[in-house]
PDB file of C-alpha atoms and ligand atoms in Angstrom:
ATOM      1  CA  MET A   7     -15.657  80.735   2.224  1.00 41.00           C
ATOM      2  CA  ASP A   8     -19.025  82.028   1.032  1.00 46.00           C
ATOM      3  CA  LYS A   9     -20.987  79.538   3.145  1.00 50.00           C
ATOM      4  CA  LEU A  10     -19.016  80.346   6.257  1.00 52.00           C
ATOM      5  CA  GLY A  11     -20.618  82.687   8.720  1.00 54.00           C
ATOM      6  CA  GLU A  12     -23.945  83.517  10.122  1.00 64.00           C
ATOM      7  CA  ARG A  13     -26.383  81.930   7.752  1.00 90.00           C
ATOM      8  CA  VAL A  14     -24.935  78.508   7.058  1.00 96.00           C
ATOM      9  CA  THR A  15     -26.936  75.424   8.077  1.00 98.00           C
ATOM     10  CA  ILE A  16     -25.034  72.252   8.959  1.00 98.00           C
ATOM     11  CA  ALA A  17     -27.093  69.122   9.643  1.00 98.00           C
ATOM     12  CA  MET A  18     -25.481  66.080  11.190  1.00 98.00           C
ATOM     13  CA  ASP A  19     -26.844  62.630  11.986  1.00 98.00           C
ATOM     14  CA  GLY A  20     -25.450  59.448  13.440  1.00 97.00           C
ATOM     15  CA  PRO A  21     -25.928  56.807  16.125  1.00 97.00           C
ATOM     16  CA  ALA A  22     -25.227  57.096  19.865  1.00 93.00           C
ATOM     17  CA  GLY A  23     -21.558  57.605  20.658  1.00 93.00           C
ATOM     18  CA  SER A  24     -20.541  58.588  17.121  1.00 96.00           C
ATOM     19  CA  GLY A  25     -19.309  61.901  18.547  1.00 94.00           C
ATOM     20  CA  LYS A  26     -22.070  64.140  17.212  1.00 96.00           C
ATOM     21  CA  SER A  27     -22.621  66.314  20.275  1.00 95.00           C
ATOM     22  CA  THR A  28     -18.973  66.955  21.079  1.00 95.00           C
ATOM     23  CA  VAL A  29     -18.073  67.569  17.452  1.00 97.00           C
ATOM     24  CA  ALA A  30     -21.100  69.798  16.764  1.00 98.00           C
ATOM     25  CA  ARG A  31     -20.489  71.840  19.906  1.00 97.00           C
ATOM     26  CA  ARG A  32     -16.860  72.491  18.911  1.00 97.00           C
ATOM     27  CA  VAL A  33     -17.714  73.300  15.311  1.00 97.00           C
ATOM     28  CA  ALA A  34     -20.345  75.720  16.630  1.00 97.00           C
ATOM     29  CA  GLU A  35     -17.732  77.439  18.806  1.00 96.00           C
ATOM     30  CA  LYS A  36     -15.195  77.645  15.973  1.00 96.00           C
ATOM     31  CA  LEU A  37     -17.625  79.002  13.399  1.00 95.00           C
ATOM     32  CA  GLY A  38     -19.793  81.084  15.726  1.00 95.00           C
ATOM     33  CA  LEU A  39     -22.927  79.041  15.084  1.00 96.00           C
ATOM     34  CA  LEU A  40     -25.939  78.160  17.159  1.00 97.00           C
ATOM     35  CA  TYR A  41     -25.787  74.550  18.376  1.00 98.00           C
ATOM     36  CA  LEU A  42     -28.969  72.488  18.346  1.00 98.00           C
ATOM     37  CA  ASP A  43     -28.956  69.187  20.249  1.00 98.00           C
ATOM     38  CA  SER A  44     -32.156  67.632  18.897  1.00 98.00           C
ATOM     39  CA  GLY A  45     -31.772  64.490  21.021  1.00 97.00           C
ATOM     40  CA  ALA A  46     -31.958  66.666  24.145  1.00 98.00           C
ATOM     41  CA  MET A  47     -35.478  67.655  23.070  1.00 98.00           C
ATOM     42  CA  TYR A  48     -36.641  64.010  22.830  1.00 98.00           C
ATOM     43  CA  ARG A  49     -34.959  63.435  26.166  1.00 98.00           C
ATOM     44  CA  ALA A  50     -36.881  66.439  27.589  1.00 98.00           C
ATOM     45  CA  VAL A  51     -40.144  64.886  26.374  1.00 98.00           C
ATOM     46  CA  THR A  52     -39.105  61.664  28.130  1.00 98.00           C
ATOM     47  CA  VAL A  53     -38.559  63.616  31.367  1.00 98.00           C
ATOM     48  CA  LEU A  54     -42.020  65.131  30.862  1.00 98.00           C
ATOM     49  CA  ALA A  55     -43.461  61.605  30.529  1.00 98.00           C
ATOM     50  CA  ILE A  56     -41.686  60.457  33.702  1.00 98.00           C
ATOM     51  CA  GLN A  57     -42.868  63.536  35.628  1.00 97.00           C
ATOM     52  CA  HIS A  58     -46.489  62.898  34.632  1.00 97.00           C
ATOM     53  CA  LYS A  59     -46.247  59.080  34.649  1.00 96.00           C
ATOM     54  CA  THR A  60     -47.494  59.007  31.065  1.00 94.00           C
ATOM     55  CA  GLN A  61     -44.796  56.726  29.591  1.00 88.00           C
ATOM     56  CA  THR A  62     -47.492  54.348  28.386  1.00 89.00           C
ATOM     57  CA  ASN A  63     -50.369  56.830  27.987  1.00 94.00           C
ATOM     58  CA  ILE A  64     -49.178  58.234  24.678  1.00 95.00           C
ATOM     59  CA  ASP A  65     -52.352  60.254  23.936  1.00 96.00           C
ATOM     60  CA  LYS A  66     -51.978  62.110  27.206  1.00 97.00           C
ATOM     61  CA  LEU A  67     -48.273  62.603  26.547  1.00 98.00           C
ATOM     62  CA  ILE A  68     -48.979  64.101  23.111  1.00 97.00           C
ATOM     63  CA  GLU A  69     -51.296  66.655  24.767  1.00 97.00           C
ATOM     64  CA  LEU A  70     -48.606  67.501  27.317  1.00 98.00           C
ATOM     65  CA  VAL A  71     -45.989  67.907  24.571  1.00 98.00           C
ATOM     66  CA  LYS A  72     -48.236  70.284  22.633  1.00 97.00           C
ATOM     67  CA  ALA A  73     -48.637  72.434  25.752  1.00 97.00           C
ATOM     68  CA  CYS A  74     -45.060  72.316  27.041  1.00 97.00           C
ATOM     69  CA  GLU A  75     -42.211  74.728  26.516  1.00 97.00           C
ATOM     70  CA  ILE A  76     -38.711  73.457  25.760  1.00 98.00           C
ATOM     71  CA  ALA A  77     -35.924  76.036  25.636  1.00 97.00           C
ATOM     72  CA  PHE A  78     -32.135  76.021  25.456  1.00 97.00           C
ATOM     73  CA  ASP A  79     -29.607  78.339  27.057  1.00 96.00           C
ATOM     74  CA  ASP A  80     -25.833  78.713  26.996  1.00 95.00           C
ATOM     75  CA  ASN A  81     -25.705  77.621  23.349  1.00 93.00           C
ATOM     76  CA  GLY A  82     -27.255  74.209  23.944  1.00 93.00           C
ATOM     77  CA  LYS A  83     -25.483  73.394  27.214  1.00 93.00           C
ATOM     78  CA  LYS A  84     -28.617  73.894  29.299  1.00 97.00           C
ATOM     79  CA  ILE A  85     -32.139  72.753  28.576  1.00 98.00           C
ATOM     80  CA  PHE A  86     -35.324  73.916  30.277  1.00 98.00           C
ATOM     81  CA  LEU A  87     -38.701  72.226  30.403  1.00 98.00           C
ATOM     82  CA  ASN A  88     -41.522  74.583  31.383  1.00 98.00           C
ATOM     83  CA  SER A  89     -38.886  76.971  32.763  1.00 97.00           C
ATOM     84  CA  SER A  90     -37.151  74.429  34.997  1.00 97.00           C
ATOM     85  CA  ASN A  91     -33.567  73.401  34.304  1.00 98.00           C
ATOM     86  CA  ILE A  92     -33.581  69.661  33.487  1.00 98.00           C
ATOM     87  CA  SER A  93     -30.052  69.480  32.014  1.00 97.00           C
ATOM     88  CA  ASP A  94     -28.974  66.727  34.430  1.00 94.00           C
ATOM     89  CA  GLN A  95     -32.269  64.821  34.394  1.00 96.00           C
ATOM     90  CA  ILE A  96     -32.152  64.169  30.629  1.00 97.00           C
ATOM     91  CA  ARG A  97     -29.043  61.937  30.882  1.00 91.00           C
ATOM     92  CA  THR A  98     -30.184  59.339  33.437  1.00 89.00           C
ATOM     93  CA  PRO A  99     -30.210  55.574  32.659  1.00 86.00           C
ATOM     94  CA  GLU A 100     -34.021  55.648  32.921  1.00 93.00           C
ATOM     95  CA  VAL A 101     -34.233  58.286  30.169  1.00 95.00           C
ATOM     96  CA  ASN A 102     -31.711  56.333  28.050  1.00 91.00           C
ATOM     97  CA  ARG A 103     -33.945  53.296  28.341  1.00 92.00           C
ATOM     98  CA  LEU A 104     -37.237  55.054  27.516  1.00 96.00           C
ATOM     99  CA  VAL A 105     -36.313  57.738  25.001  1.00 96.00           C
ATOM    100  CA  ALA A 106     -36.307  55.710  21.760  1.00 95.00           C
ATOM    101  CA  ASP A 107     -39.842  54.409  22.356  1.00 96.00           C
ATOM    102  CA  ILE A 108     -41.113  57.920  22.987  1.00 97.00           C
ATOM    103  CA  ALA A 109     -39.194  59.386  20.032  1.00 97.00           C
ATOM    104  CA  LYS A 110     -40.850  56.960  17.603  1.00 96.00           C
ATOM    105  CA  VAL A 111     -44.323  58.476  18.089  1.00 97.00           C
ATOM    106  CA  PRO A 112     -45.128  60.493  14.923  1.00 97.00           C
ATOM    107  CA  GLU A 113     -47.282  63.140  16.664  1.00 97.00           C
ATOM    108  CA  ILE A 114     -44.467  63.821  19.133  1.00 98.00           C
ATOM    109  CA  ARG A 115     -41.910  64.043  16.322  1.00 98.00           C
ATOM    110  CA  LYS A 116     -44.143  66.482  14.437  1.00 98.00           C
ATOM    111  CA  GLU A 117     -44.229  68.902  17.373  1.00 98.00           C
ATOM    112  CA  ILE A 118     -40.503  68.630  18.046  1.00 98.00           C
ATOM    113  CA  VAL A 119     -39.503  68.943  14.378  1.00 98.00           C
ATOM    114  CA  ARG A 120     -41.640  72.080  14.041  1.00 98.00           C
ATOM    115  CA  HIS A 121     -39.874  73.583  17.048  1.00 97.00           C
ATOM    116  CA  GLN A 122     -36.450  72.667  15.593  1.00 98.00           C
ATOM    117  CA  GLN A 123     -37.271  74.190  12.205  1.00 98.00           C
ATOM    118  CA  LYS A 124     -38.316  77.413  13.937  1.00 97.00           C
ATOM    119  CA  ILE A 125     -35.015  77.536  15.835  1.00 97.00           C
ATOM    120  CA  GLY A 126     -33.085  76.984  12.587  1.00 97.00           C
ATOM    121  CA  ALA A 127     -35.161  79.232  10.354  1.00 95.00           C
ATOM    122  CA  GLY A 128     -32.552  81.981  10.135  1.00 93.00           C
ATOM    123  CA  GLY A 129     -29.590  79.650   9.517  1.00 96.00           C
ATOM    124  CA  GLY A 130     -26.300  80.126  11.352  1.00 96.00           C
ATOM    125  CA  ILE A 131     -26.763  76.734  12.981  1.00 98.00           C
ATOM    126  CA  ILE A 132     -25.285  73.275  13.396  1.00 98.00           C
ATOM    127  CA  ALA A 133     -27.942  70.743  14.382  1.00 98.00           C
ATOM    128  CA  GLU A 134     -27.391  67.095  15.209  1.00 98.00           C
ATOM    129  CA  GLY A 135     -29.497  64.010  15.867  1.00 98.00           C
ATOM    130  CA  ARG A 136     -31.119  61.187  13.927  1.00 97.00           C
ATOM    131  CA  ASP A 137     -33.238  62.914  11.249  1.00 98.00           C
ATOM    132  CA  LEU A 138     -31.658  66.325  10.787  1.00 98.00           C
ATOM    133  CA  THR A 139     -30.243  65.601   7.325  1.00 98.00           C
ATOM    134  CA  THR A 140     -33.332  63.689   6.138  1.00 97.00           C
ATOM    135  CA  VAL A 141     -36.382  65.384   7.699  1.00 98.00           C
ATOM    136  CA  VAL A 142     -35.654  68.523   9.710  1.00 98.00           C
ATOM    137  CA  PHE A 143     -33.199  70.340   7.411  1.00 98.00           C
ATOM    138  CA  PRO A 144     -33.150  68.300   4.163  1.00 97.00           C
ATOM    139  CA  HIS A 145     -31.902  71.402   2.312  1.00 96.00           C
ATOM    140  CA  ALA A 146     -29.044  72.126   4.708  1.00 98.00           C
ATOM    141  CA  ASP A 147     -25.897  73.583   3.105  1.00 97.00           C
ATOM    142  CA  PHE A 148     -23.855  70.711   4.563  1.00 98.00           C
ATOM    143  CA  LYS A 149     -25.056  67.254   5.550  1.00 98.00           C
ATOM    144  CA  ILE A 150     -22.824  64.963   7.524  1.00 98.00           C
ATOM    145  CA  TYR A 151     -23.301  61.403   8.761  1.00 98.00           C
ATOM    146  CA  LEU A 152     -20.979  60.423  11.613  1.00 98.00           C
ATOM    147  CA  ASP A 153     -20.466  56.795  12.487  1.00 97.00           C
ATOM    148  CA  ALA A 154     -18.051  54.505  14.354  1.00 97.00           C
ATOM    149  CA  SER A 155     -17.952  50.828  15.283  1.00 96.00           C
ATOM    150  CA  VAL A 156     -20.360  49.840  18.051  1.00 97.00           C
ATOM    151  CA  GLN A 157     -17.421  48.747  20.243  1.00 96.00           C
ATOM    152  CA  GLU A 158     -15.740  52.115  19.938  1.00 96.00           C
ATOM    153  CA  ARG A 159     -19.000  53.978  20.544  1.00 97.00           C
ATOM    154  CA  ALA A 160     -19.683  51.907  23.661  1.00 97.00           C
ATOM    155  CA  LYS A 161     -16.153  52.526  24.931  1.00 96.00           C
ATOM    156  CA  ARG A 162     -16.542  56.299  24.474  1.00 94.00           C
ATOM    157  CA  ARG A 163     -19.908  56.358  26.235  1.00 93.00           C
ATOM    158  CA  PHE A 164     -18.573  54.150  29.054  1.00 95.00           C
ATOM    159  CA  THR A 165     -15.593  56.467  29.640  1.00 95.00           C
ATOM    160  CA  GLU A 166     -17.943  59.457  29.670  1.00 90.00           C
ATOM    161  CA  LEU A 167     -20.229  57.782  32.236  1.00 90.00           C
ATOM    162  CA  GLN A 168     -17.279  56.731  34.398  1.00 93.00           C
ATOM    163  CA  SER A 169     -16.082  60.334  34.526  1.00 93.00           C
ATOM    164  CA  GLN A 170     -19.544  61.237  35.832  1.00 87.00           C
ATOM    165  CA  ASN A 171     -19.262  58.475  38.469  1.00 89.00           C
ATOM    166  CA  VAL A 172     -22.172  56.537  36.985  1.00 87.00           C
ATOM    167  CA  ASP A 173     -22.092  52.926  38.146  1.00 89.00           C
ATOM    168  CA  THR A 174     -22.240  50.801  34.974  1.00 91.00           C
ATOM    169  CA  THR A 175     -20.268  48.281  32.914  1.00 96.00           C
ATOM    170  CA  LEU A 176     -18.924  48.357  29.370  1.00 97.00           C
ATOM    171  CA  ASP A 177     -21.165  45.409  28.453  1.00 97.00           C
ATOM    172  CA  SER A 178     -24.344  47.070  29.666  1.00 95.00           C
ATOM    173  CA  VAL A 179     -23.463  50.314  27.859  1.00 95.00           C
ATOM    174  CA  GLU A 180     -22.869  48.342  24.643  1.00 97.00           C
ATOM    175  CA  ASP A 181     -26.202  46.528  25.108  1.00 96.00           C
ATOM    176  CA  GLU A 182     -28.030  49.805  25.637  1.00 94.00           C
ATOM    177  CA  ILE A 183     -26.440  51.327  22.523  1.00 95.00           C
ATOM    178  CA  ARG A 184     -27.239  48.262  20.377  1.00 96.00           C
ATOM    179  CA  THR A 185     -30.872  48.276  21.545  1.00 95.00           C
ATOM    180  CA  ARG A 186     -31.259  51.994  20.842  1.00 93.00           C
ATOM    181  CA  ASP A 187     -29.524  51.660  17.422  1.00 96.00           C
ATOM    182  CA  GLU A 188     -31.946  48.898  16.510  1.00 96.00           C
ATOM    183  CA  LYS A 189     -34.997  50.943  17.573  1.00 95.00           C
ATOM    184  CA  ASP A 190     -33.770  54.153  15.902  1.00 95.00           C
ATOM    185  CA  THR A 191     -32.923  52.515  12.565  1.00 97.00           C
ATOM    186  CA  SER A 192     -35.957  50.259  12.273  1.00 97.00           C
ATOM    187  CA  ARG A 193     -38.755  52.594  13.325  1.00 96.00           C
ATOM    188  CA  GLU A 194     -41.424  53.509  10.788  1.00 95.00           C
ATOM    189  CA  HIS A 195     -41.186  57.297  11.056  1.00 95.00           C
ATOM    190  CA  SER A 196     -37.941  59.165  10.413  1.00 96.00           C
ATOM    191  CA  PRO A 197     -35.601  56.227  11.014  1.00 97.00           C
ATOM    192  CA  LEU A 198     -31.910  56.943  11.436  1.00 97.00           C
ATOM    193  CA  ARG A 199     -30.211  56.618   8.055  1.00 96.00           C
ATOM    194  CA  ALA A 200     -27.619  58.521   6.094  1.00 94.00           C
ATOM    195  CA  ALA A 201     -29.142  60.964   3.615  1.00 95.00           C
ATOM    196  CA  GLU A 202     -28.075  60.069   0.064  1.00 94.00           C
ATOM    197  CA  ASP A 203     -26.116  63.274  -0.307  1.00 96.00           C
ATOM    198  CA  ALA A 204     -24.588  63.245   3.194  1.00 98.00           C
ATOM    199  CA  ILE A 205     -20.816  63.183   3.616  1.00 97.00           C
ATOM    200  CA  GLN A 206     -20.100  60.005   5.579  1.00 97.00           C
ATOM    201  CA  VAL A 207     -17.410  60.223   8.226  1.00 97.00           C
ATOM    202  CA  ASP A 208     -16.190  57.115  10.064  1.00 96.00           C
ATOM    203  CA  THR A 209     -14.792  58.414  13.349  1.00 95.00           C
ATOM    204  CA  THR A 210     -13.405  55.037  14.514  1.00 94.00           C
ATOM    205  CA  GLY A 211      -9.843  55.691  15.661  1.00 92.00           C
ATOM    206  CA  LYS A 212     -10.117  59.431  14.933  1.00 94.00           C
ATOM    207  CA  SER A 213      -9.734  62.131  17.550  1.00 94.00           C
ATOM    208  CA  ILE A 214     -12.408  64.772  18.133  1.00 95.00           C
ATOM    209  CA  ASP A 215     -10.021  67.432  16.827  1.00 97.00           C
ATOM    210  CA  GLU A 216      -9.457  65.526  13.575  1.00 97.00           C
ATOM    211  CA  VAL A 217     -13.194  65.281  12.944  1.00 97.00           C
ATOM    212  CA  VAL A 218     -13.816  68.921  13.918  1.00 98.00           C
ATOM    213  CA  ASP A 219     -11.003  70.148  11.631  1.00 97.00           C
ATOM    214  CA  PHE A 220     -12.340  68.024   8.785  1.00 97.00           C
ATOM    215  CA  ILE A 221     -15.832  69.538   9.089  1.00 97.00           C
ATOM    216  CA  VAL A 222     -14.582  73.104   9.528  1.00 97.00           C
ATOM    217  CA  GLY A 223     -12.416  72.480   6.448  1.00 96.00           C
ATOM    218  CA  ILE A 224     -15.396  71.405   4.325  1.00 94.00           C
ATOM    219  CA  VAL A 225     -17.423  74.442   5.362  1.00 93.00           C
ATOM    220  CA  ALA A 226     -14.541  76.875   4.909  1.00 87.00           C
ATOM    221  CA  ASP A 227     -13.500  75.530   1.496  1.00 79.00           C
TER     222      ASP A 227
HETATM  223  O1  CDP B 114     -26.386  61.240  22.806  1.00 62.96           O
HETATM  224  P1  CDP B 114     -27.025  60.064  22.139  1.00 62.96           P
HETATM  225  O2  CDP B 114     -26.593  59.934  20.704  1.00 62.96           O
HETATM  226  O3  CDP B 114     -26.934  58.824  22.918  1.00 62.96           O
HETATM  227  O4  CDP B 114     -28.561  60.326  22.084  1.00 62.96           O
HETATM  228  P2  CDP B 114     -29.336  61.632  21.722  1.00 62.96           P
HETATM  229  O5  CDP B 114     -28.794  62.303  20.498  1.00 62.96           O
HETATM  230  O6  CDP B 114     -29.463  62.448  22.948  1.00 62.96           O
HETATM  231  O7  CDP B 114     -30.765  61.010  21.321  1.00 62.96           O
HETATM  232  C1  CDP B 114     -31.503  60.224  22.236  1.00 62.96           C
HETATM  233  C2  CDP B 114     -32.579  59.489  21.484  1.00 62.96           C
HETATM  234  O8  CDP B 114     -33.542  60.430  20.985  1.00 62.96           O
HETATM  235  C3  CDP B 114     -32.152  58.696  20.265  1.00 62.96           C
HETATM  236  O9  CDP B 114     -31.697  57.397  20.591  1.00 62.96           O
HETATM  237  C4  CDP B 114     -33.431  58.660  19.426  1.00 62.96           C
HETATM  238  O10 CDP B 114     -34.300  57.651  19.854  1.00 62.96           O
HETATM  239  C5  CDP B 114     -34.067  60.012  19.734  1.00 62.96           C
HETATM  240  N1  CDP B 114     -33.787  61.020  18.712  1.00 62.96           N
HETATM  241  C6  CDP B 114     -34.561  61.035  17.579  1.00 62.96           C
HETATM  242  O11 CDP B 114     -35.436  60.187  17.430  1.00 62.96           O
HETATM  243  N2  CDP B 114     -34.384  62.002  16.632  1.00 62.96           N
HETATM  244  C7  CDP B 114     -33.432  62.926  16.775  1.00 62.96           C
HETATM  245  N3  CDP B 114     -33.299  63.863  15.829  1.00 62.96           N
HETATM  246  C8  CDP B 114     -32.595  62.921  17.897  1.00 62.96           C
HETATM  247  C9  CDP B 114     -32.786  61.940  18.859  1.00 62.96           C
END
């Protein structure tokens, strides 16, 4: 149990729909940790680009990112961009479509990673995304890679969107996930991959509780 408690760092990576956010949030609650949703920060930068119409003017966007302030509240449930609550705006289909192309820009990643490392400097955190185990917290106490079949991930995301009354189809959700997977795994800087020493967890057919209990078990052992 020596790693359990305030100072532990848990880093978790995986593709869209692998269950990272839900699992990390619950583990954070159970172990009293800070929850860091790193994808929300790239989504916030995408909202910034939409607000300033700089989706294709990357130099301008880099300047804006350097000058902007991104902050979380309510243990990761709410996200603020320059003091305004953009928690709903980060999950729109437009952001889903644009985010991977914005997140591949190295200068943007550098700024965001620095911010994430500052948030996690004291430990007591579970952070999830695409490069947490490989780039942001390569020395984390626990590194986990969550995955599931693309069909199951699409089904989960589709059910989630339906419950939010978003008008979409299973096929288009699966297409969007496949496109984003391809961009996230093939990009030059910080591509999504499992760190060599990460514990790989296939969540296909597993409930959230099973995965949460497994992770809490590893940390508490
Ligand atoms: O929730 P979902 O897994 O669909 O996405 P997310 O975690 O909110 O991340 C959205 C996008 O941000 C990803 O598809 C990546 O392109 C990018 N991202 C990244 O590049 N690095 C991270 N550490 C987290 C997200």
